Amino acid sequence: MNSEPKFINTSIRPTDATFELMDAVLTTRNSSSLADFSLSPFFRRQWSSVYEVLEDSRPSRNKLMRLYINQMPTEERPVLGVDHTLWERLHSPTLQDRTYQHQPNGISYKKPISIGQGYSTIAWIPEAKGSWALPLRHERITSWENPISKATWQIKQVCQHLLNRPIILLDSEYGNASFLNQTTEVEADFLMRIRSNRCLYAAPPLYAGKGRPRKHGQKIKLNQPSTWWEATETIEFEDSRLGRLRVRRWKDLHFSGSASSEMELILVERLEVASSQSKSKPLWLVWVGQSMPTLSEILHKYLRRFAVDHWYRFLKQRLHWTIPQLSTPQQCERWSDLMPIMTWELWLARDLVAQHHLPWALTS
């Protein structure tokens, strides 16, 4: 009988270490580097294993996306939000594939750009009120892509697995002809904001029988009320939070570069603004698709898009997304792939935990 002692293989298993790393991230309040997570009691390995996770873990984005979609209810139309954000890497000159990205800046004389890596996100917004946004895909925008092309690809990947036709909410960066031309075959409805300096066109008049048929009709300039014609529908109502609102709709309009994509143009105006508040600018929206919500619902439907912005803030402040200074784009992507998983873990476990407020965070 062989009496030699048996030794257990203690080599790192990427899947086990990945789950422990996520547990450490979720339970660590403050962190200054990636190695800090190895000090968590939930991470039972050496600090170097944190970096090995980013070398060896390979989560399948397509399988995870389908798993996320299976958690969505099928009895209602899903509401999706699309946006992109910046992982700023100003002090990483050797990091490959850094690009110039849009970065909101509160200083008026500075350009709103920075250097780093952009990430595009398409998320399910499960609640009519609240800040939950559950990402279905969260991926890096490479130097040979742009936010519109990346968002279009993500929308196509998600929509082919959905059972119901979704409503997709987008900011003004996507409100243009290029985005509509790339999504004409997508089975989805789009509600997006457009900038106030845009021009739209009505349907062309009937063909007169001579020359080339016209593509565009009368032009409407959003920032010149003198070019507006009478709206197809106008309503006024009282909102509990925003006060008196007026919403107008013009139908059968299109961008100059996408004459075949008909849109409904919506203007939302606040008629009564409190003296303590800044002047409210009108909000221009367009609806592209089928069965548009009523005008009294359209604004609140669009305001759900800001849940994606809340998730970006939560991602950077609480999930420590931008803390690590990783050396390769591949490591950055593997670390970023963990962010949607942790968000879904929190969402699925929301009924199992009680909220714990700090003493100074209690509300009366």
mmCIF file of C-alpha atoms in Angstrom:
data_model
loop_
_atom_site.group_PDB
_atom_site.id
_atom_site.type_symbol
_atom_site.label_atom_id
_atom_site.label_comp_id
_atom_site.label_asym_id
_atom_site.label_seq_id
_atom_site.Cartn_x
_atom_site.Cartn_y
_atom_site.Cartn_z
ATOM 1 C CA MET A 1 0.000 0.000 0.000
ATOM 2 C CA ASN A 2 1.356 3.388 -0.969
ATOM 3 C CA SER A 3 1.749 5.521 2.169
ATOM 4 C CA GLU A 4 3.060 8.633 0.443
ATOM 5 C CA PRO A 5 1.103 11.754 1.396
ATOM 6 C CA LYS A 6 -1.278 13.288 -1.137
ATOM 7 C CA PHE A 7 -0.841 16.904 -2.114
ATOM 8 C CA ILE A 8 -3.750 19.109 -3.168
ATOM 9 C CA ASN A 9 -3.317 21.171 -6.305
ATOM 10 C CA THR A 10 -3.561 24.746 -5.100
ATOM 11 C CA SER A 11 -3.157 26.398 -8.503
ATOM 12 C CA ILE A 12 -5.525 29.229 -9.225
ATOM 13 C CA ARG A 13 -8.824 28.486 -10.915
ATOM 14 C CA PRO A 14 -9.885 31.527 -12.914
ATOM 15 C CA THR A 15 -13.624 30.986 -12.426
ATOM 16 C CA ASP A 16 -13.385 30.646 -8.641
ATOM 17 C CA ALA A 17 -11.025 33.574 -8.346
ATOM 18 C CA THR A 18 -13.305 35.694 -10.547
ATOM 19 C CA PHE A 19 -16.287 35.141 -8.267
ATOM 20 C CA GLU A 20 -14.204 35.937 -5.208
ATOM 21 C CA LEU A 21 -12.899 39.104 -6.864
ATOM 22 C CA MET A 22 -16.464 40.248 -7.579
ATOM 23 C CA ASP A 23 -17.469 39.536 -3.965
ATOM 24 C CA ALA A 24 -14.503 41.594 -2.824
ATOM 25 C CA VAL A 25 -15.465 44.501 -5.097
ATOM 26 C CA LEU A 26 -19.066 44.490 -3.891
ATOM 27 C CA THR A 27 -18.042 44.560 -0.232
ATOM 28 C CA THR A 28 -15.137 47.026 -0.433
ATOM 29 C CA ARG A 29 -16.199 50.590 0.215
ATOM 30 C CA ASN A 30 -12.955 52.414 -0.625
ATOM 31 C CA SER A 31 -10.110 51.353 -2.867
ATOM 32 C CA SER A 32 -7.074 53.032 -4.367
ATOM 33 C CA SER A 33 -5.726 50.154 -6.488
ATOM 34 C CA LEU A 34 -6.727 46.778 -7.849
ATOM 35 C CA ALA A 35 -4.571 44.960 -5.274
ATOM 36 C CA ASP A 36 -6.686 46.410 -2.451
ATOM 37 C CA PHE A 37 -9.409 43.880 -3.236
ATOM 38 C CA SER A 38 -7.095 41.037 -2.219
ATOM 39 C CA LEU A 39 -7.330 42.319 1.389
ATOM 40 C CA SER A 40 -11.033 41.543 1.504
ATOM 41 C CA PRO A 41 -11.961 38.511 3.663
ATOM 42 C CA PHE A 42 -13.965 37.234 0.702
ATOM 43 C CA PHE A 43 -10.826 36.962 -1.457
ATOM 44 C CA ARG A 44 -8.984 33.935 -0.107
ATOM 45 C CA ARG A 45 -5.989 34.108 -2.398
ATOM 46 C CA GLN A 46 -2.800 36.068 -2.679
ATOM 47 C CA TRP A 47 -2.814 39.581 -4.106
ATOM 48 C CA SER A 48 -1.222 38.421 -7.370
ATOM 49 C CA SER A 49 -4.284 36.286 -8.113
ATOM 50 C CA VAL A 50 -6.283 39.471 -8.700
ATOM 51 C CA TYR A 51 -4.150 40.204 -11.746
ATOM 52 C CA GLU A 52 -4.200 36.588 -12.886
ATOM 53 C CA VAL A 53 -7.996 36.797 -13.025
ATOM 54 C CA LEU A 54 -7.711 39.528 -15.644
ATOM 55 C CA GLU A 55 -5.326 37.357 -17.652
ATOM 56 C CA ASP A 56 -7.230 34.055 -17.482
ATOM 57 C CA SER A 57 -10.946 34.841 -17.142
ATOM 58 C CA ARG A 58 -12.947 34.732 -20.373
ATOM 59 C CA PRO A 59 -16.630 35.514 -19.689
ATOM 60 C CA SER A 60 -18.762 34.988 -22.799
ATOM 61 C CA ARG A 61 -20.595 38.215 -23.538
ATOM 62 C CA ASN A 62 -23.111 36.543 -25.850
ATOM 63 C CA LYS A 63 -24.019 33.838 -23.340
ATOM 64 C CA LEU A 64 -24.286 36.378 -20.548
ATOM 65 C CA MET A 65 -26.481 38.616 -22.713
ATOM 66 C CA ARG A 66 -28.890 35.754 -23.380
ATOM 67 C CA LEU A 67 -28.875 34.887 -19.670
ATOM 68 C CA TYR A 68 -29.737 38.482 -18.797
ATOM 69 C CA ILE A 69 -32.549 38.556 -21.358
ATOM 70 C CA ASN A 70 -34.032 35.402 -19.821
ATOM 71 C CA GLN A 71 -34.454 37.336 -16.562
ATOM 72 C CA MET A 72 -36.586 40.003 -18.259
ATOM 73 C CA PRO A 73 -40.402 39.675 -18.061
ATOM 74 C CA THR A 74 -42.089 38.691 -21.300
ATOM 75 C CA GLU A 75 -45.527 40.191 -20.654
ATOM 76 C CA GLU A 76 -44.483 43.786 -21.374
ATOM 77 C CA ARG A 77 -42.428 45.687 -23.908
ATOM 78 C CA PRO A 78 -38.838 46.145 -22.699
ATOM 79 C CA VAL A 79 -37.453 49.667 -22.393
ATOM 80 C CA LEU A 80 -33.762 49.887 -23.296
ATOM 81 C CA GLY A 81 -31.332 52.768 -22.885
ATOM 82 C CA VAL A 82 -28.190 53.322 -24.962
ATOM 83 C CA ASP A 83 -25.288 55.606 -24.135
ATOM 84 C CA HIS A 84 -21.493 55.675 -23.918
ATOM 85 C CA THR A 85 -18.997 56.880 -21.348
ATOM 86 C CA LEU A 86 -15.266 57.471 -20.919
ATOM 87 C CA TRP A 87 -12.687 55.591 -18.889
ATOM 88 C CA GLU A 88 -10.185 58.415 -18.622
ATOM 89 C CA ARG A 89 -6.498 57.433 -18.981
ATOM 90 C CA LEU A 90 -4.641 60.720 -19.203
ATOM 91 C CA HIS A 91 -1.450 59.419 -17.584
ATOM 92 C CA SER A 92 -1.122 56.157 -19.513
ATOM 93 C CA PRO A 93 0.812 57.077 -22.675
ATOM 94 C CA THR A 94 1.852 53.465 -23.353
ATOM 95 C CA LEU A 95 -1.711 52.106 -23.241
ATOM 96 C CA GLN A 96 -2.623 50.920 -26.720
ATOM 97 C CA ASP A 97 -5.664 52.209 -28.576
ATOM 98 C CA ARG A 98 -6.253 55.329 -26.515
ATOM 99 C CA THR A 99 -8.548 57.769 -28.279
ATOM 100 C CA TYR A 100 -9.999 61.233 -27.825
ATOM 101 C CA GLN A 101 -13.419 60.969 -26.218
ATOM 102 C CA HIS A 102 -16.199 63.348 -25.261
ATOM 103 C CA GLN A 103 -16.024 64.356 -21.607
ATOM 104 C CA PRO A 104 -18.605 66.767 -20.126
ATOM 105 C CA ASN A 105 -16.810 69.744 -18.674
ATOM 106 C CA GLY A 106 -18.275 72.364 -16.384
ATOM 107 C CA ILE A 107 -15.651 74.950 -17.358
ATOM 108 C CA SER A 108 -16.991 76.959 -20.286
ATOM 109 C CA TYR A 109 -13.671 77.836 -21.919
ATOM 110 C CA LYS A 110 -12.341 74.268 -21.990
ATOM 111 C CA LYS A 111 -13.114 71.800 -24.730
ATOM 112 C CA PRO A 112 -15.309 68.872 -23.574
ATOM 113 C CA ILE A 113 -12.811 66.172 -24.593
ATOM 114 C CA SER A 114 -10.348 63.918 -22.851
ATOM 115 C CA ILE A 115 -8.079 60.948 -23.587
ATOM 116 C CA GLY A 116 -8.886 57.368 -22.694
ATOM 117 C CA GLN A 117 -11.130 54.532 -23.780
ATOM 118 C CA GLY A 118 -14.814 54.844 -24.599
ATOM 119 C CA TYR A 119 -17.347 52.199 -23.621
ATOM 120 C CA SER A 120 -20.793 51.768 -25.126
ATOM 121 C CA THR A 121 -23.674 50.320 -23.111
ATOM 122 C CA ILE A 122 -27.144 49.032 -23.897
ATOM 123 C CA ALA A 123 -29.147 48.453 -20.738
ATOM 124 C CA TRP A 124 -32.599 47.291 -19.742
ATOM 125 C CA ILE A 125 -34.469 49.869 -17.623
ATOM 126 C CA PRO A 126 -36.816 47.732 -15.524
ATOM 127 C CA GLU A 127 -38.730 50.374 -13.562
ATOM 128 C CA ALA A 128 -40.784 53.403 -14.537
ATOM 129 C CA LYS A 129 -39.390 55.215 -11.488
ATOM 130 C CA GLY A 130 -35.998 54.699 -9.942
ATOM 131 C CA SER A 131 -32.379 54.574 -11.044
ATOM 132 C CA TRP A 132 -31.903 50.899 -11.904
ATOM 133 C CA ALA A 133 -30.292 50.193 -15.285
ATOM 134 C CA LEU A 134 -29.240 46.610 -15.991
ATOM 135 C CA PRO A 135 -26.601 46.382 -18.748
ATOM 136 C CA LEU A 136 -27.058 43.760 -21.434
ATOM 137 C CA ARG A 137 -23.808 44.675 -23.197
ATOM 138 C CA HIS A 138 -21.004 46.954 -22.018
ATOM 139 C CA GLU A 139 -18.119 47.002 -24.496
ATOM 140 C CA ARG A 140 -15.135 49.085 -25.484
ATOM 141 C CA ILE A 141 -15.324 51.392 -28.494
ATOM 142 C CA THR A 142 -12.145 50.715 -30.440
ATOM 143 C CA SER A 143 -10.226 53.331 -32.407
ATOM 144 C CA TRP A 144 -11.748 52.090 -35.683
ATOM 145 C CA GLU A 145 -15.305 52.425 -34.375
ATOM 146 C CA ASN A 146 -17.471 55.323 -33.249
ATOM 147 C CA PRO A 147 -20.292 55.491 -30.684
ATOM 148 C CA ILE A 148 -23.009 55.285 -33.345
ATOM 149 C CA SER A 149 -21.617 52.228 -35.136
ATOM 150 C CA LYS A 150 -20.949 50.466 -31.826
ATOM 151 C CA ALA A 151 -24.420 51.215 -30.493
ATOM 152 C CA THR A 152 -25.983 50.011 -33.754
ATOM 153 C CA TRP A 153 -24.125 46.709 -33.528
ATOM 154 C CA GLN A 154 -25.139 46.242 -29.887
ATOM 155 C CA ILE A 155 -28.791 47.011 -30.640
ATOM 156 C CA LYS A 156 -28.834 44.413 -33.416
ATOM 157 C CA GLN A 157 -27.236 41.807 -31.147
ATOM 158 C CA VAL A 158 -29.792 42.370 -28.388
ATOM 159 C CA CYS A 159 -32.964 42.781 -30.446
ATOM 160 C CA GLN A 160 -32.585 39.459 -32.257
ATOM 161 C CA HIS A 161 -33.043 37.656 -28.916
ATOM 162 C CA LEU A 162 -35.983 39.693 -27.568
ATOM 163 C CA LEU A 163 -39.509 38.284 -27.709
ATOM 164 C CA ASN A 164 -41.221 41.688 -27.718
ATOM 165 C CA ARG A 165 -40.483 44.771 -29.768
ATOM 166 C CA PRO A 166 -38.470 47.119 -27.495
ATOM 167 C CA ILE A 167 -38.540 50.867 -27.022
ATOM 168 C CA ILE A 168 -34.977 52.205 -27.195
ATOM 169 C CA LEU A 169 -34.136 55.559 -25.617
ATOM 170 C CA LEU A 170 -31.169 57.593 -26.880
ATOM 171 C CA ASP A 171 -29.532 60.974 -26.346
ATOM 172 C CA SER A 172 -29.091 63.662 -29.002
ATOM 173 C CA GLU A 173 -25.738 62.252 -30.202
ATOM 174 C CA TYR A 174 -27.681 59.416 -31.850
ATOM 175 C CA GLY A 175 -30.458 61.640 -33.212
ATOM 176 C CA ASN A 176 -29.247 61.887 -36.796
ATOM 177 C CA ALA A 177 -29.634 60.334 -40.231
ATOM 178 C CA SER A 178 -26.565 58.117 -39.894
ATOM 179 C CA PHE A 179 -28.023 56.233 -36.936
ATOM 180 C CA LEU A 180 -31.423 55.799 -38.606
ATOM 181 C CA ASN A 181 -29.877 54.514 -41.833
ATOM 182 C CA GLN A 182 -27.951 51.857 -39.899
ATOM 183 C CA THR A 183 -31.001 50.677 -37.928
ATOM 184 C CA THR A 184 -33.715 50.596 -40.597
ATOM 185 C CA GLU A 185 -34.040 46.797 -40.392
ATOM 186 C CA VAL A 186 -34.030 46.571 -36.593
ATOM 187 C CA GLU A 187 -37.340 45.490 -35.058
ATOM 188 C CA ALA A 188 -37.475 48.259 -32.464
ATOM 189 C CA ASP A 189 -39.012 51.668 -31.778
ATOM 190 C CA PHE A 190 -36.700 54.606 -31.071
ATOM 191 C CA LEU A 191 -37.351 57.625 -28.881
ATOM 192 C CA MET A 192 -34.419 60.020 -29.037
ATOM 193 C CA ARG A 193 -33.583 63.607 -28.281
ATOM 194 C CA ILE A 194 -32.359 65.860 -31.074
ATOM 195 C CA ARG A 195 -30.445 69.116 -30.880
ATOM 196 C CA SER A 196 -32.329 72.389 -31.239
ATOM 197 C CA ASN A 197 -30.242 73.488 -34.250
ATOM 198 C CA ARG A 198 -31.404 70.626 -36.474
ATOM 199 C CA CYS A 199 -33.554 70.947 -39.592
ATOM 200 C CA LEU A 200 -36.264 68.478 -40.548
ATOM 201 C CA TYR A 201 -38.340 68.124 -43.687
ATOM 202 C CA ALA A 202 -41.932 67.240 -44.400
ATOM 203 C CA ALA A 203 -43.000 64.714 -47.012
ATOM 204 C CA PRO A 204 -42.462 65.943 -50.610
ATOM 205 C CA PRO A 205 -45.422 67.139 -52.681
ATOM 206 C CA LEU A 206 -46.954 64.937 -55.343
ATOM 207 C CA TYR A 207 -44.839 64.386 -58.427
ATOM 208 C CA ALA A 208 -45.582 67.021 -61.080
ATOM 209 C CA GLY A 209 -44.494 64.777 -63.951
ATOM 210 C CA LYS A 210 -41.355 66.688 -64.915
ATOM 211 C CA GLY A 211 -37.784 66.292 -63.743
ATOM 212 C CA ARG A 212 -36.525 64.305 -60.808
ATOM 213 C CA PRO A 213 -39.075 63.637 -58.035
ATOM 214 C CA ARG A 214 -38.425 65.694 -54.923
ATOM 215 C CA LYS A 215 -37.208 63.990 -51.747
ATOM 216 C CA HIS A 216 -38.046 66.754 -49.310
ATOM 217 C CA GLY A 217 -40.963 69.019 -48.663
ATOM 218 C CA GLN A 218 -41.256 72.062 -46.452
ATOM 219 C CA LYS A 219 -38.358 72.628 -44.053
ATOM 220 C CA ILE A 220 -38.759 73.202 -40.340
ATOM 221 C CA LYS A 221 -35.898 74.732 -38.365
ATOM 222 C CA LEU A 222 -36.202 73.862 -34.716
ATOM 223 C CA ASN A 223 -34.583 77.083 -33.483
ATOM 224 C CA GLN A 224 -36.688 79.339 -35.734
ATOM 225 C CA PRO A 225 -40.371 79.308 -34.711
ATOM 226 C CA SER A 226 -41.260 81.257 -37.856
ATOM 227 C CA THR A 227 -40.652 78.075 -39.901
ATOM 228 C CA TRP A 228 -43.017 75.952 -37.798
ATOM 229 C CA TRP A 229 -46.430 75.129 -39.143
ATOM 230 C CA GLU A 230 -49.458 74.160 -37.105
ATOM 231 C CA ALA A 231 -48.853 71.071 -35.020
ATOM 232 C CA THR A 232 -50.790 67.884 -35.684
ATOM 233 C CA GLU A 233 -51.632 67.544 -31.990
ATOM 234 C CA THR A 234 -51.216 69.802 -28.954
ATOM 235 C CA ILE A 235 -51.992 69.124 -25.307
ATOM 236 C CA GLU A 236 -51.422 70.924 -22.006
ATOM 237 C CA PHE A 237 -51.447 69.206 -18.631
ATOM 238 C CA GLU A 238 -50.231 69.593 -15.073
ATOM 239 C CA ASP A 239 -47.302 67.478 -13.947
ATOM 240 C CA SER A 240 -46.763 66.927 -10.225
ATOM 241 C CA ARG A 241 -43.013 67.504 -10.477
ATOM 242 C CA LEU A 242 -42.476 69.699 -13.548
ATOM 243 C CA GLY A 243 -45.521 71.931 -13.345
ATOM 244 C CA ARG A 244 -47.572 73.014 -16.337
ATOM 245 C CA LEU A 245 -46.408 71.370 -19.581
ATOM 246 C CA ARG A 246 -47.305 71.846 -23.219
ATOM 247 C CA VAL A 247 -46.509 69.064 -25.679
ATOM 248 C CA ARG A 248 -46.838 69.439 -29.448
ATOM 249 C CA ARG A 249 -46.452 66.841 -32.202
ATOM 250 C CA TRP A 250 -45.720 67.094 -35.921
ATOM 251 C CA LYS A 251 -45.972 63.959 -38.019
ATOM 252 C CA ASP A 252 -44.342 62.624 -41.195
ATOM 253 C CA LEU A 253 -40.979 64.395 -40.918
ATOM 254 C CA HIS A 254 -37.498 63.150 -41.788
ATOM 255 C CA PHE A 255 -33.820 64.093 -41.766
ATOM 256 C CA SER A 256 -32.191 65.303 -44.943
ATOM 257 C CA GLY A 257 -30.020 62.179 -45.197
ATOM 258 C CA SER A 258 -32.739 59.644 -44.344
ATOM 259 C CA ALA A 259 -35.797 60.537 -46.389
ATOM 260 C CA SER A 260 -37.243 57.032 -46.096
ATOM 261 C CA SER A 261 -37.338 57.090 -42.270
ATOM 262 C CA GLU A 262 -40.480 58.894 -41.161
ATOM 263 C CA MET A 263 -40.508 60.435 -37.695
ATOM 264 C CA GLU A 264 -42.878 62.052 -35.256
ATOM 265 C CA LEU A 265 -41.442 65.313 -33.903
ATOM 266 C CA ILE A 266 -42.345 66.189 -30.309
ATOM 267 C CA LEU A 267 -41.747 69.501 -28.522
ATOM 268 C CA VAL A 268 -42.018 69.582 -24.717
ATOM 269 C CA GLU A 269 -42.213 73.009 -23.034
ATOM 270 C CA ARG A 270 -42.548 74.033 -19.402
ATOM 271 C CA LEU A 271 -45.055 76.867 -19.165
ATOM 272 C CA GLU A 272 -44.569 77.696 -15.494
ATOM 273 C CA VAL A 273 -41.081 77.739 -13.991
ATOM 274 C CA ALA A 274 -40.474 78.684 -10.374
ATOM 275 C CA SER A 275 -38.428 81.846 -9.839
ATOM 276 C CA SER A 276 -35.791 79.863 -7.933
ATOM 277 C CA GLN A 277 -35.155 77.619 -10.931
ATOM 278 C CA SER A 278 -33.087 78.403 -14.007
ATOM 279 C CA LYS A 279 -34.775 79.050 -17.308
ATOM 280 C CA SER A 280 -36.070 75.826 -18.771
ATOM 281 C CA LYS A 281 -35.130 75.068 -22.373
ATOM 282 C CA PRO A 282 -37.591 73.272 -24.652
ATOM 283 C CA LEU A 283 -36.979 69.569 -25.215
ATOM 284 C CA TRP A 284 -37.091 68.210 -28.774
ATOM 285 C CA LEU A 285 -37.766 64.502 -29.234
ATOM 286 C CA VAL A 286 -38.411 62.274 -32.231
ATOM 287 C CA TRP A 287 -40.240 58.970 -32.351
ATOM 288 C CA VAL A 288 -39.319 56.443 -35.043
ATOM 289 C CA GLY A 289 -41.368 53.268 -35.123
ATOM 290 C CA GLN A 290 -44.838 51.959 -34.423
ATOM 291 C CA SER A 291 -47.593 52.727 -31.853
ATOM 292 C CA MET A 292 -46.203 55.832 -30.257
ATOM 293 C CA PRO A 293 -47.206 56.465 -26.612
ATOM 294 C CA THR A 294 -49.605 59.299 -25.877
ATOM 295 C CA LEU A 295 -48.224 62.818 -25.606
ATOM 296 C CA SER A 296 -48.888 62.857 -21.869
ATOM 297 C CA GLU A 297 -46.678 59.765 -21.468
ATOM 298 C CA ILE A 298 -43.892 60.497 -23.929
ATOM 299 C CA LEU A 299 -41.816 62.754 -21.642
ATOM 300 C CA HIS A 300 -41.812 60.358 -18.694
ATOM 301 C CA LYS A 301 -40.974 57.544 -21.075
ATOM 302 C CA TYR A 302 -37.903 59.414 -22.271
ATOM 303 C CA LEU A 303 -36.787 60.452 -18.771
ATOM 304 C CA ARG A 304 -36.164 56.791 -17.984
ATOM 305 C CA ARG A 305 -33.072 57.061 -20.196
ATOM 306 C CA PHE A 306 -31.209 58.850 -17.408
ATOM 307 C CA ALA A 307 -31.038 55.564 -15.493
ATOM 308 C CA VAL A 308 -28.054 54.720 -17.715
ATOM 309 C CA ASP A 309 -26.290 57.875 -16.494
ATOM 310 C CA HIS A 310 -27.014 56.823 -12.908
ATOM 311 C CA TRP A 311 -25.476 53.425 -13.623
ATOM 312 C CA TYR A 312 -22.337 55.047 -15.020
ATOM 313 C CA ARG A 313 -21.968 57.072 -11.823
ATOM 314 C CA PHE A 314 -22.562 53.972 -9.679
ATOM 315 C CA LEU A 315 -20.089 52.064 -11.844
ATOM 316 C CA LYS A 316 -17.303 54.575 -11.259
ATOM 317 C CA GLN A 317 -18.020 55.543 -7.658
ATOM 318 C CA ARG A 318 -19.139 52.279 -6.066
ATOM 319 C CA LEU A 319 -17.966 49.408 -8.277
ATOM 320 C CA HIS A 320 -14.522 51.013 -8.659
ATOM 321 C CA TRP A 321 -14.544 50.575 -12.440
ATOM 322 C CA THR A 322 -11.938 53.236 -13.233
ATOM 323 C CA ILE A 323 -9.654 52.623 -10.217
ATOM 324 C CA PRO A 324 -7.256 50.049 -11.813
ATOM 325 C CA GLN A 325 -4.520 51.371 -14.088
ATOM 326 C CA LEU A 326 -4.330 48.300 -16.311
ATOM 327 C CA SER A 327 -1.643 48.002 -18.955
ATOM 328 C CA THR A 328 -3.472 46.489 -21.937
ATOM 329 C CA PRO A 329 -6.879 47.026 -23.577
ATOM 330 C CA GLN A 330 -7.609 43.308 -23.150
ATOM 331 C CA GLN A 331 -7.207 43.542 -19.387
ATOM 332 C CA CYS A 332 -9.432 46.620 -19.374
ATOM 333 C CA GLU A 333 -12.129 44.725 -21.264
ATOM 334 C CA ARG A 334 -11.988 41.699 -18.948
ATOM 335 C CA TRP A 335 -12.276 43.944 -15.914
ATOM 336 C CA SER A 336 -15.155 45.830 -17.561
ATOM 337 C CA ASP A 337 -16.939 42.557 -18.366
ATOM 338 C CA LEU A 338 -17.378 42.010 -14.621
ATOM 339 C CA MET A 339 -19.371 45.222 -14.134
ATOM 340 C CA PRO A 340 -22.656 43.994 -15.713
ATOM 341 C CA ILE A 341 -22.395 40.699 -13.814
ATOM 342 C CA MET A 342 -22.087 42.469 -10.461
ATOM 343 C CA THR A 343 -24.954 44.822 -11.320
ATOM 344 C CA TRP A 344 -27.252 41.910 -12.121
ATOM 345 C CA GLU A 345 -26.186 40.159 -8.906
ATOM 346 C CA LEU A 346 -27.267 43.194 -6.920
ATOM 347 C CA TRP A 347 -30.561 43.429 -8.797
ATOM 348 C CA LEU A 348 -31.449 39.761 -8.302
ATOM 349 C CA ALA A 349 -30.544 39.934 -4.604
ATOM 350 C CA ARG A 350 -32.345 43.214 -3.900
ATOM 351 C CA ASP A 351 -35.195 41.502 -2.008
ATOM 352 C CA LEU A 352 -32.822 39.503 0.205
ATOM 353 C CA VAL A 353 -31.070 42.428 1.852
ATOM 354 C CA ALA A 354 -32.151 45.455 3.826
ATOM 355 C CA GLN A 355 -30.922 48.957 3.142
ATOM 356 C CA HIS A 356 -28.285 50.222 5.526
ATOM 357 C CA HIS A 357 -27.937 53.990 5.732
ATOM 358 C CA LEU A 358 -25.061 55.814 7.338
ATOM 359 C CA PRO A 359 -26.088 58.122 10.202
ATOM 360 C CA TRP A 360 -25.623 61.272 8.095
ATOM 361 C CA ALA A 361 -27.514 59.729 5.157
ATOM 362 C CA LEU A 362 -30.771 59.202 7.059
ATOM 363 C CA THR A 363 -33.718 61.235 5.863
ATOM 364 C CA SER A 364 -36.457 62.548 8.059
#
